[in-house]
């Protein structure tokens, strides 16, 4: 996969691209990531990229020319152009799976009051990471890139993300490691039993329980198996 990111502050991505799983994925050529300063494409003497909004109003608006000209040097028939925007659809795990199948993603990160509306004519998708306002789209694009890159083949072991929260539509079951007992709190005996089927059942029950208690909205559209329905009935009776 190839990812291009358009930003006025490319230095913000240095730490993100040079640490942990993202760096390993880049080094292993699982993904190719380039950050472009679209200020370099401004066609005016002072490399100005924003101006006052027509019709009046507060703040500054990003001009369409630098961003569109930058896009034109990057887009191919395989490109999916994504605008990071509070007006976009909310990013979620299933969408990250869909985007991980794309060959080329282009993220546009905004700043200031907003974008010239004409930029949207060149965009395939708008994404938001939540109903709150950030200084710019850089952090939001990093969140999306992180969620997508870790799903690529060779980035991490597939089994490492198969049981992640939301991957199966449920929150992840509790995890434990050494020591067996700490501060009077011990690891559940079933995890020490070596009985794989009992461990699977326990983990499923715990996932359903966590989801029911913390994110019941995730259960509203779930197609339950018979086993899950029996477990959920037991959980709700205890509640």
PDB file of C-alpha atoms in Angstrom:
ATOM      1  CA  UNK A   1       0.000   0.000   0.000  1.00  0.00           C
ATOM      2  CA  UNK A   2       1.027   3.574  -0.623  1.00  0.00           C
ATOM      3  CA  UNK A   3      -0.135   6.472   1.570  1.00  0.00           C
ATOM      4  CA  UNK A   4       0.330  10.156   0.767  1.00  0.00           C
ATOM      5  CA  UNK A   5      -0.516  12.808   3.358  1.00  0.00           C
ATOM      6  CA  UNK A   6      -1.027  16.489   2.559  1.00  0.00           C
ATOM      7  CA  UNK A   7      -0.212  18.770   5.484  1.00  0.00           C
ATOM      8  CA  UNK A   8       1.083  22.231   6.327  1.00  0.00           C
ATOM      9  CA  UNK A   9       3.071  20.709   9.190  1.00  0.00           C
ATOM     10  CA  UNK A  10       4.863  17.595   7.891  1.00  0.00           C
ATOM     11  CA  UNK A  11       7.219  17.643  10.884  1.00  0.00           C
ATOM     12  CA  UNK A  12       4.311  16.514  13.069  1.00  0.00           C
ATOM     13  CA  UNK A  13       4.566  13.077  11.465  1.00  0.00           C
ATOM     14  CA  UNK A  14       8.243  12.459  12.272  1.00  0.00           C
ATOM     15  CA  UNK A  15       7.703  10.614  15.543  1.00  0.00           C
ATOM     16  CA  UNK A  16       4.653   8.788  14.226  1.00  0.00           C
ATOM     17  CA  UNK A  17       6.498   7.381  11.212  1.00  0.00           C
ATOM     18  CA  UNK A  18       9.716   6.587  13.041  1.00  0.00           C
ATOM     19  CA  UNK A  19       8.512   4.452  15.954  1.00  0.00           C
ATOM     20  CA  UNK A  20       6.922   1.116  16.776  1.00  0.00           C
ATOM     21  CA  UNK A  21       4.750  -0.867  14.351  1.00  0.00           C
ATOM     22  CA  UNK A  22       4.506   1.930  11.781  1.00  0.00           C
ATOM     23  CA  UNK A  23       8.281   2.184  11.393  1.00  0.00           C
ATOM     24  CA  UNK A  24       8.644  -1.609  11.173  1.00  0.00           C
ATOM     25  CA  UNK A  25       5.937  -1.776   8.503  1.00  0.00           C
ATOM     26  CA  UNK A  26       7.700   0.939   6.486  1.00  0.00           C
ATOM     27  CA  UNK A  27      11.106  -0.712   6.892  1.00  0.00           C
ATOM     28  CA  UNK A  28       9.632  -4.043   5.787  1.00  0.00           C
ATOM     29  CA  UNK A  29       8.121  -2.307   2.719  1.00  0.00           C
ATOM     30  CA  UNK A  30       4.634  -3.304   3.810  1.00  0.00           C
ATOM     31  CA  UNK A  31       3.592   0.311   3.333  1.00  0.00           C
ATOM     32  CA  UNK A  32       5.085   3.398   1.731  1.00  0.00           C
ATOM     33  CA  UNK A  33       4.233   6.703   3.412  1.00  0.00           C
ATOM     34  CA  UNK A  34       5.031  10.194   2.125  1.00  0.00           C
ATOM     35  CA  UNK A  35       4.084  13.515   3.727  1.00  0.00           C
ATOM     36  CA  UNK A  36       3.749  16.531   1.428  1.00  0.00           C
ATOM     37  CA  UNK A  37       3.774  20.175   2.449  1.00  0.00           C
ATOM     38  CA  UNK A  38       1.140  21.621   0.149  1.00  0.00           C
ATOM     39  CA  UNK A  39       2.448  25.124   0.901  1.00  0.00           C
ATOM     40  CA  UNK A  40       5.139  24.316  -1.649  1.00  0.00           C
ATOM     41  CA  UNK A  41       2.442  24.302  -4.333  1.00  0.00           C
ATOM     42  CA  UNK A  42       1.162  27.826  -3.593  1.00  0.00           C
ATOM     43  CA  UNK A  43       1.456  29.909  -6.749  1.00  0.00           C
ATOM     44  CA  UNK A  44       1.909  33.240  -4.987  1.00  0.00           C
ATOM     45  CA  UNK A  45       5.143  35.003  -4.015  1.00  0.00           C
ATOM     46  CA  UNK A  46       4.778  34.501  -0.263  1.00  0.00           C
ATOM     47  CA  UNK A  47       3.546  30.884  -0.391  1.00  0.00           C
ATOM     48  CA  UNK A  48       0.262  31.931   1.189  1.00  0.00           C
ATOM     49  CA  UNK A  49      -2.244  29.069   1.541  1.00  0.00           C
ATOM     50  CA  UNK A  50      -5.174  30.720   3.329  1.00  0.00           C
ATOM     51  CA  UNK A  51      -7.278  33.852   3.006  1.00  0.00           C
ATOM     52  CA  UNK A  52     -10.300  35.576   4.509  1.00  0.00           C
ATOM     53  CA  UNK A  53     -13.680  33.977   3.739  1.00  0.00           C
ATOM     54  CA  UNK A  54     -15.873  35.549   1.084  1.00  0.00           C
ATOM     55  CA  UNK A  55     -18.996  36.956   2.684  1.00  0.00           C
ATOM     56  CA  UNK A  56     -17.210  37.708   5.940  1.00  0.00           C
ATOM     57  CA  UNK A  57     -16.807  35.622   9.054  1.00  0.00           C
ATOM     58  CA  UNK A  58     -14.204  34.557  11.574  1.00  0.00           C
ATOM     59  CA  UNK A  59     -10.923  32.826  10.844  1.00  0.00           C
ATOM     60  CA  UNK A  60      -9.063  31.944   7.682  1.00  0.00           C
ATOM     61  CA  UNK A  61     -10.006  29.481   4.940  1.00  0.00           C
ATOM     62  CA  UNK A  62      -7.568  27.205   3.121  1.00  0.00           C
ATOM     63  CA  UNK A  63      -7.298  28.133  -0.546  1.00  0.00           C
ATOM     64  CA  UNK A  64      -8.159  25.481  -3.107  1.00  0.00           C
ATOM     65  CA  UNK A  65      -5.249  26.080  -5.495  1.00  0.00           C
ATOM     66  CA  UNK A  66      -2.302  24.702  -3.437  1.00  0.00           C
ATOM     67  CA  UNK A  67      -4.179  21.600  -2.300  1.00  0.00           C
ATOM     68  CA  UNK A  68      -5.685  20.761  -5.686  1.00  0.00           C
ATOM     69  CA  UNK A  69      -2.388  21.295  -7.510  1.00  0.00           C
ATOM     70  CA  UNK A  70      -0.649  19.033  -4.991  1.00  0.00           C
ATOM     71  CA  UNK A  71      -3.355  16.394  -5.445  1.00  0.00           C
ATOM     72  CA  UNK A  72      -2.950  16.459  -9.215  1.00  0.00           C
ATOM     73  CA  UNK A  73       0.687  15.370  -8.879  1.00  0.00           C
ATOM     74  CA  UNK A  74      -0.269  12.378  -6.721  1.00  0.00           C
ATOM     75  CA  UNK A  75      -3.575  10.926  -7.861  1.00  0.00           C
ATOM     76  CA  UNK A  76      -3.779   7.871 -10.089  1.00  0.00           C
ATOM     77  CA  UNK A  77      -6.702   5.612 -11.067  1.00  0.00           C
ATOM     78  CA  UNK A  78      -5.894   3.599  -7.903  1.00  0.00           C
ATOM     79  CA  UNK A  79      -6.084   6.587  -5.537  1.00  0.00           C
ATOM     80  CA  UNK A  80      -8.724   7.118  -2.874  1.00  0.00           C
ATOM     81  CA  UNK A  81      -8.663  10.723  -1.661  1.00  0.00           C
ATOM     82  CA  UNK A  82      -9.751  11.242   1.950  1.00  0.00           C
ATOM     83  CA  UNK A  83     -10.484  14.607   3.523  1.00  0.00           C
ATOM     84  CA  UNK A  84     -10.128  14.731   7.305  1.00  0.00           C
ATOM     85  CA  UNK A  85     -13.150  16.764   8.340  1.00  0.00           C
ATOM     86  CA  UNK A  86     -15.601  17.021  11.257  1.00  0.00           C
ATOM     87  CA  UNK A  87     -18.315  16.750   8.614  1.00  0.00           C
ATOM     88  CA  UNK A  88     -17.136  13.287   7.560  1.00  0.00           C
ATOM     89  CA  UNK A  89     -18.435   9.874   8.510  1.00  0.00           C
ATOM     90  CA  UNK A  90     -17.085   8.584  11.810  1.00  0.00           C
ATOM     91  CA  UNK A  91     -14.077   6.299  11.413  1.00  0.00           C
ATOM     92  CA  UNK A  92     -14.533   2.777  12.818  1.00  0.00           C
ATOM     93  CA  UNK A  93     -12.829  -0.618  12.759  1.00  0.00           C
ATOM     94  CA  UNK A  94     -14.769  -2.114   9.859  1.00  0.00           C
ATOM     95  CA  UNK A  95     -13.960   0.925   7.755  1.00  0.00           C
ATOM     96  CA  UNK A  96     -10.279   0.519   8.592  1.00  0.00           C
ATOM     97  CA  UNK A  97     -10.507  -3.041   7.212  1.00  0.00           C
ATOM     98  CA  UNK A  98     -12.083  -1.745   4.011  1.00  0.00           C
ATOM     99  CA  UNK A  99      -9.455   0.963   3.581  1.00  0.00           C
ATOM    100  CA  UNK A 100      -6.620  -1.514   4.218  1.00  0.00           C
ATOM    101  CA  UNK A 101      -7.598  -3.200   0.941  1.00  0.00           C
ATOM    102  CA  UNK A 102      -6.973  -0.048  -1.099  1.00  0.00           C
ATOM    103  CA  UNK A 103      -3.770   0.351  -3.130  1.00  0.00           C
ATOM    104  CA  UNK A 104      -3.291   4.075  -2.611  1.00  0.00           C
ATOM    105  CA  UNK A 105      -4.722   6.400   0.032  1.00  0.00           C
ATOM    106  CA  UNK A 106      -4.324  10.167   0.044  1.00  0.00           C
ATOM    107  CA  UNK A 107      -5.168  12.043   3.265  1.00  0.00           C
ATOM    108  CA  UNK A 108      -5.756  15.804   3.269  1.00  0.00           C
ATOM    109  CA  UNK A 109      -5.157  17.512   6.621  1.00  0.00           C
ATOM    110  CA  UNK A 110      -6.664  20.939   7.093  1.00  0.00           C
ATOM    111  CA  UNK A 111      -5.996  23.805   9.451  1.00  0.00           C
ATOM    112  CA  UNK A 112      -7.561  27.156  10.297  1.00  0.00           C
ATOM    113  CA  UNK A 113     -11.289  27.744   9.887  1.00  0.00           C
ATOM    114  CA  UNK A 114     -11.913  25.303   7.058  1.00  0.00           C
ATOM    115  CA  UNK A 115     -11.481  24.443   3.384  1.00  0.00           C
ATOM    116  CA  UNK A 116     -12.532  26.206   0.241  1.00  0.00           C
ATOM    117  CA  UNK A 117     -15.585  24.153  -0.736  1.00  0.00           C
ATOM    118  CA  UNK A 118     -14.185  23.476  -4.208  1.00  0.00           C
ATOM    119  CA  UNK A 119     -11.594  21.125  -2.694  1.00  0.00           C
ATOM    120  CA  UNK A 120     -14.388  18.655  -2.000  1.00  0.00           C
ATOM    121  CA  UNK A 121     -14.852  18.175  -5.763  1.00  0.00           C
ATOM    122  CA  UNK A 122     -11.570  16.241  -5.715  1.00  0.00           C
ATOM    123  CA  UNK A 123     -12.337  14.116  -2.649  1.00  0.00           C
ATOM    124  CA  UNK A 124     -13.727  10.560  -2.556  1.00  0.00           C
ATOM    125  CA  UNK A 125     -14.445  10.342   1.169  1.00  0.00           C
ATOM    126  CA  UNK A 126     -14.586  12.546   4.253  1.00  0.00           C
ATOM    127  CA  UNK A 127     -13.582  11.087   7.617  1.00  0.00           C
ATOM    128  CA  UNK A 128     -13.929  12.223  11.215  1.00  0.00           C
ATOM    129  CA  UNK A 129     -12.568  10.486  14.313  1.00  0.00           C
ATOM    130  CA  UNK A 130     -15.212  11.921  16.624  1.00  0.00           C
ATOM    131  CA  UNK A 131     -17.508  14.776  17.488  1.00  0.00           C
ATOM    132  CA  UNK A 132     -14.908  17.219  18.742  1.00  0.00           C
ATOM    133  CA  UNK A 133     -12.640  19.835  17.193  1.00  0.00           C
ATOM    134  CA  UNK A 134      -8.868  19.517  16.764  1.00  0.00           C
ATOM    135  CA  UNK A 135      -6.379  22.186  15.754  1.00  0.00           C
ATOM    136  CA  UNK A 136      -5.883  20.392  12.463  1.00  0.00           C
ATOM    137  CA  UNK A 137      -6.351  17.135  10.633  1.00  0.00           C
ATOM    138  CA  UNK A 138      -2.862  15.775  11.297  1.00  0.00           C
ATOM    139  CA  UNK A 139      -3.639  13.896  14.512  1.00  0.00           C
ATOM    140  CA  UNK A 140      -6.846  12.508  13.032  1.00  0.00           C
ATOM    141  CA  UNK A 141      -5.020  11.263   9.938  1.00  0.00           C
ATOM    142  CA  UNK A 142      -2.420   9.557  12.154  1.00  0.00           C
ATOM    143  CA  UNK A 143      -5.193   7.732  13.996  1.00  0.00           C
ATOM    144  CA  UNK A 144      -6.651   6.480  10.721  1.00  0.00           C
ATOM    145  CA  UNK A 145      -3.259   5.521   9.283  1.00  0.00           C
ATOM    146  CA  UNK A 146      -2.304   3.628  12.438  1.00  0.00           C
ATOM    147  CA  UNK A 147      -5.554   1.645  12.430  1.00  0.00           C
ATOM    148  CA  UNK A 148      -5.160   0.827   8.724  1.00  0.00           C
ATOM    149  CA  UNK A 149      -1.446   0.021   8.574  1.00  0.00           C
ATOM    150  CA  UNK A 150      -1.553  -2.468  11.451  1.00  0.00           C
ATOM    151  CA  UNK A 151      -4.068  -4.513   9.432  1.00  0.00           C
ATOM    152  CA  UNK A 152      -1.783  -4.875   6.420  1.00  0.00           C
ATOM    153  CA  UNK A 153      -0.282  -8.289   5.826  1.00  0.00           C
ATOM    154  CA  UNK A 154       3.193  -8.367   7.335  1.00  0.00           C
ATOM    155  CA  UNK A 155       2.712  -5.383   9.654  1.00  0.00           C
ATOM    156  CA  UNK A 156       1.903  -7.558  12.677  1.00  0.00           C
ATOM    157  CA  UNK A 157       0.856 -11.169  13.152  1.00  0.00           C
ATOM    158  CA  UNK A 158      -2.710 -11.577  11.939  1.00  0.00           C
ATOM    159  CA  UNK A 159      -3.686 -13.272  15.188  1.00  0.00           C
ATOM    160  CA  UNK A 160      -2.627 -10.118  17.049  1.00  0.00           C
ATOM    161  CA  UNK A 161      -5.501  -8.094  15.643  1.00  0.00           C
ATOM    162  CA  UNK A 162      -8.135 -10.781  15.081  1.00  0.00           C
ATOM    163  CA  UNK A 163      -9.279 -10.538  18.712  1.00  0.00           C
ATOM    164  CA  UNK A 164      -8.994  -6.765  19.037  1.00  0.00           C
ATOM    165  CA  UNK A 165     -11.973  -4.864  20.344  1.00  0.00           C
ATOM    166  CA  UNK A 166     -14.477  -4.233  17.517  1.00  0.00           C
ATOM    167  CA  UNK A 167     -12.792  -6.752  15.167  1.00  0.00           C
ATOM    168  CA  UNK A 168     -15.571  -9.277  15.797  1.00  0.00           C
ATOM    169  CA  UNK A 169     -18.128  -6.641  16.705  1.00  0.00           C
ATOM    170  CA  UNK A 170     -17.497  -7.112  20.443  1.00  0.00           C
ATOM    171  CA  UNK A 171     -15.156  -5.601  22.988  1.00  0.00           C
ATOM    172  CA  UNK A 172     -12.072  -7.659  23.714  1.00  0.00           C
ATOM    173  CA  UNK A 173     -12.055 -10.121  26.611  1.00  0.00           C
ATOM    174  CA  UNK A 174      -9.777  -9.481  29.666  1.00  0.00           C
ATOM    175  CA  UNK A 175      -6.087 -10.266  29.237  1.00  0.00           C
ATOM    176  CA  UNK A 176      -3.603 -11.343  31.925  1.00  0.00           C
ATOM    177  CA  UNK A 177       0.118 -12.054  32.164  1.00  0.00           C
ATOM    178  CA  UNK A 178       2.677 -12.702  34.934  1.00  0.00           C
ATOM    179  CA  UNK A 179       2.688 -12.606  37.874  1.00  0.00           C
ATOM    180  CA  UNK A 180      -0.119 -15.059  38.608  1.00  0.00           C
ATOM    181  CA  UNK A 181      -1.046 -13.159  41.773  1.00  0.00           C
ATOM    182  CA  UNK A 182      -0.485  -9.493  42.535  1.00  0.00           C
ATOM    183  CA  UNK A 183      -1.782  -7.444  45.444  1.00  0.00           C
ATOM    184  CA  UNK A 184      -4.255 -10.181  46.319  1.00  0.00           C
ATOM    185  CA  UNK A 185      -5.671 -10.386  42.790  1.00  0.00           C
ATOM    186  CA  UNK A 186      -5.140 -13.646  40.885  1.00  0.00           C
ATOM    187  CA  UNK A 187      -5.484 -14.704  37.265  1.00  0.00           C
ATOM    188  CA  UNK A 188      -8.795 -16.558  36.615  1.00  0.00           C
ATOM    189  CA  UNK A 189      -8.279 -20.300  37.075  1.00  0.00           C
ATOM    190  CA  UNK A 190      -9.763 -21.166  33.674  1.00  0.00           C
ATOM    191  CA  UNK A 191      -6.843 -19.446  31.943  1.00  0.00           C
ATOM    192  CA  UNK A 192      -4.431 -21.681  33.842  1.00  0.00           C
ATOM    193  CA  UNK A 193      -6.334 -24.881  33.077  1.00  0.00           C
ATOM    194  CA  UNK A 194      -4.940 -25.572  29.607  1.00  0.00           C
ATOM    195  CA  UNK A 195      -8.465 -26.530  28.498  1.00  0.00           C
ATOM    196  CA  UNK A 196      -8.757 -24.663  25.184  1.00  0.00           C
ATOM    197  CA  UNK A 197     -12.517 -25.049  24.753  1.00  0.00           C
ATOM    198  CA  UNK A 198     -13.270 -23.787  28.258  1.00  0.00           C
ATOM    199  CA  UNK A 199     -10.911 -20.869  27.685  1.00  0.00           C
ATOM    200  CA  UNK A 200     -12.693 -20.038  24.408  1.00  0.00           C
ATOM    201  CA  UNK A 201     -16.089 -20.142  26.131  1.00  0.00           C
ATOM    202  CA  UNK A 202     -14.847 -17.968  28.996  1.00  0.00           C
ATOM    203  CA  UNK A 203     -13.400 -15.398  26.609  1.00  0.00           C
ATOM    204  CA  UNK A 204     -16.605 -15.252  24.582  1.00  0.00           C
ATOM    205  CA  UNK A 205     -18.663 -14.774  27.730  1.00  0.00           C
ATOM    206  CA  UNK A 206     -16.335 -12.027  28.957  1.00  0.00           C
ATOM    207  CA  UNK A 207     -16.455 -10.246  25.580  1.00  0.00           C
ATOM    208  CA  UNK A 208     -20.229 -10.324  25.560  1.00  0.00           C
ATOM    209  CA  UNK A 209     -20.364  -9.154  29.167  1.00  0.00           C
ATOM    210  CA  UNK A 210     -17.999  -6.233  28.580  1.00  0.00           C
ATOM    211  CA  UNK A 211     -19.898  -5.211  25.465  1.00  0.00           C
ATOM    212  CA  UNK A 212     -23.279  -5.455  27.210  1.00  0.00           C
ATOM    213  CA  UNK A 213     -22.079  -3.327  30.129  1.00  0.00           C
ATOM    214  CA  UNK A 214     -19.922  -0.774  28.287  1.00  0.00           C
ATOM    215  CA  UNK A 215     -21.133  -0.591  24.681  1.00  0.00           C
ATOM    216  CA  UNK A 216     -24.641  -2.096  24.466  1.00  0.00           C
ATOM    217  CA  UNK A 217     -25.146  -0.188  21.207  1.00  0.00           C
ATOM    218  CA  UNK A 218     -22.811  -2.671  19.494  1.00  0.00           C
ATOM    219  CA  UNK A 219     -25.238  -5.507  20.247  1.00  0.00           C
ATOM    220  CA  UNK A 220     -28.262  -3.910  18.607  1.00  0.00           C
ATOM    221  CA  UNK A 221     -27.314  -4.950  15.078  1.00  0.00           C
ATOM    222  CA  UNK A 222     -25.401  -8.131  15.886  1.00  0.00           C
ATOM    223  CA  UNK A 223     -26.445 -11.482  14.389  1.00  0.00           C
ATOM    224  CA  UNK A 224     -26.046 -13.702  17.440  1.00  0.00           C
ATOM    225  CA  UNK A 225     -25.164 -17.364  17.328  1.00  0.00           C
ATOM    226  CA  UNK A 226     -27.208 -19.751  19.476  1.00  0.00           C
ATOM    227  CA  UNK A 227     -24.268 -20.005  21.859  1.00  0.00           C
ATOM    228  CA  UNK A 228     -24.053 -16.226  22.201  1.00  0.00           C
ATOM    229  CA  UNK A 229     -27.783 -15.925  22.853  1.00  0.00           C
ATOM    230  CA  UNK A 230     -27.555 -18.425  25.713  1.00  0.00           C
ATOM    231  CA  UNK A 231     -24.586 -16.621  27.215  1.00  0.00           C
ATOM    232  CA  UNK A 232     -26.246 -13.219  26.844  1.00  0.00           C
ATOM    233  CA  UNK A 233     -29.412 -14.512  28.516  1.00  0.00           C
ATOM    234  CA  UNK A 234     -27.326 -15.636  31.488  1.00  0.00           C
ATOM    235  CA  UNK A 235     -25.547 -12.253  31.620  1.00  0.00           C
ATOM    236  CA  UNK A 236     -28.775 -10.230  31.521  1.00  0.00           C
ATOM    237  CA  UNK A 237     -30.340 -12.328  34.277  1.00  0.00           C
ATOM    238  CA  UNK A 238     -27.407 -11.525  36.538  1.00  0.00           C
ATOM    239  CA  UNK A 239     -27.641  -7.804  35.760  1.00  0.00           C
TER     240      UNK A 239
END
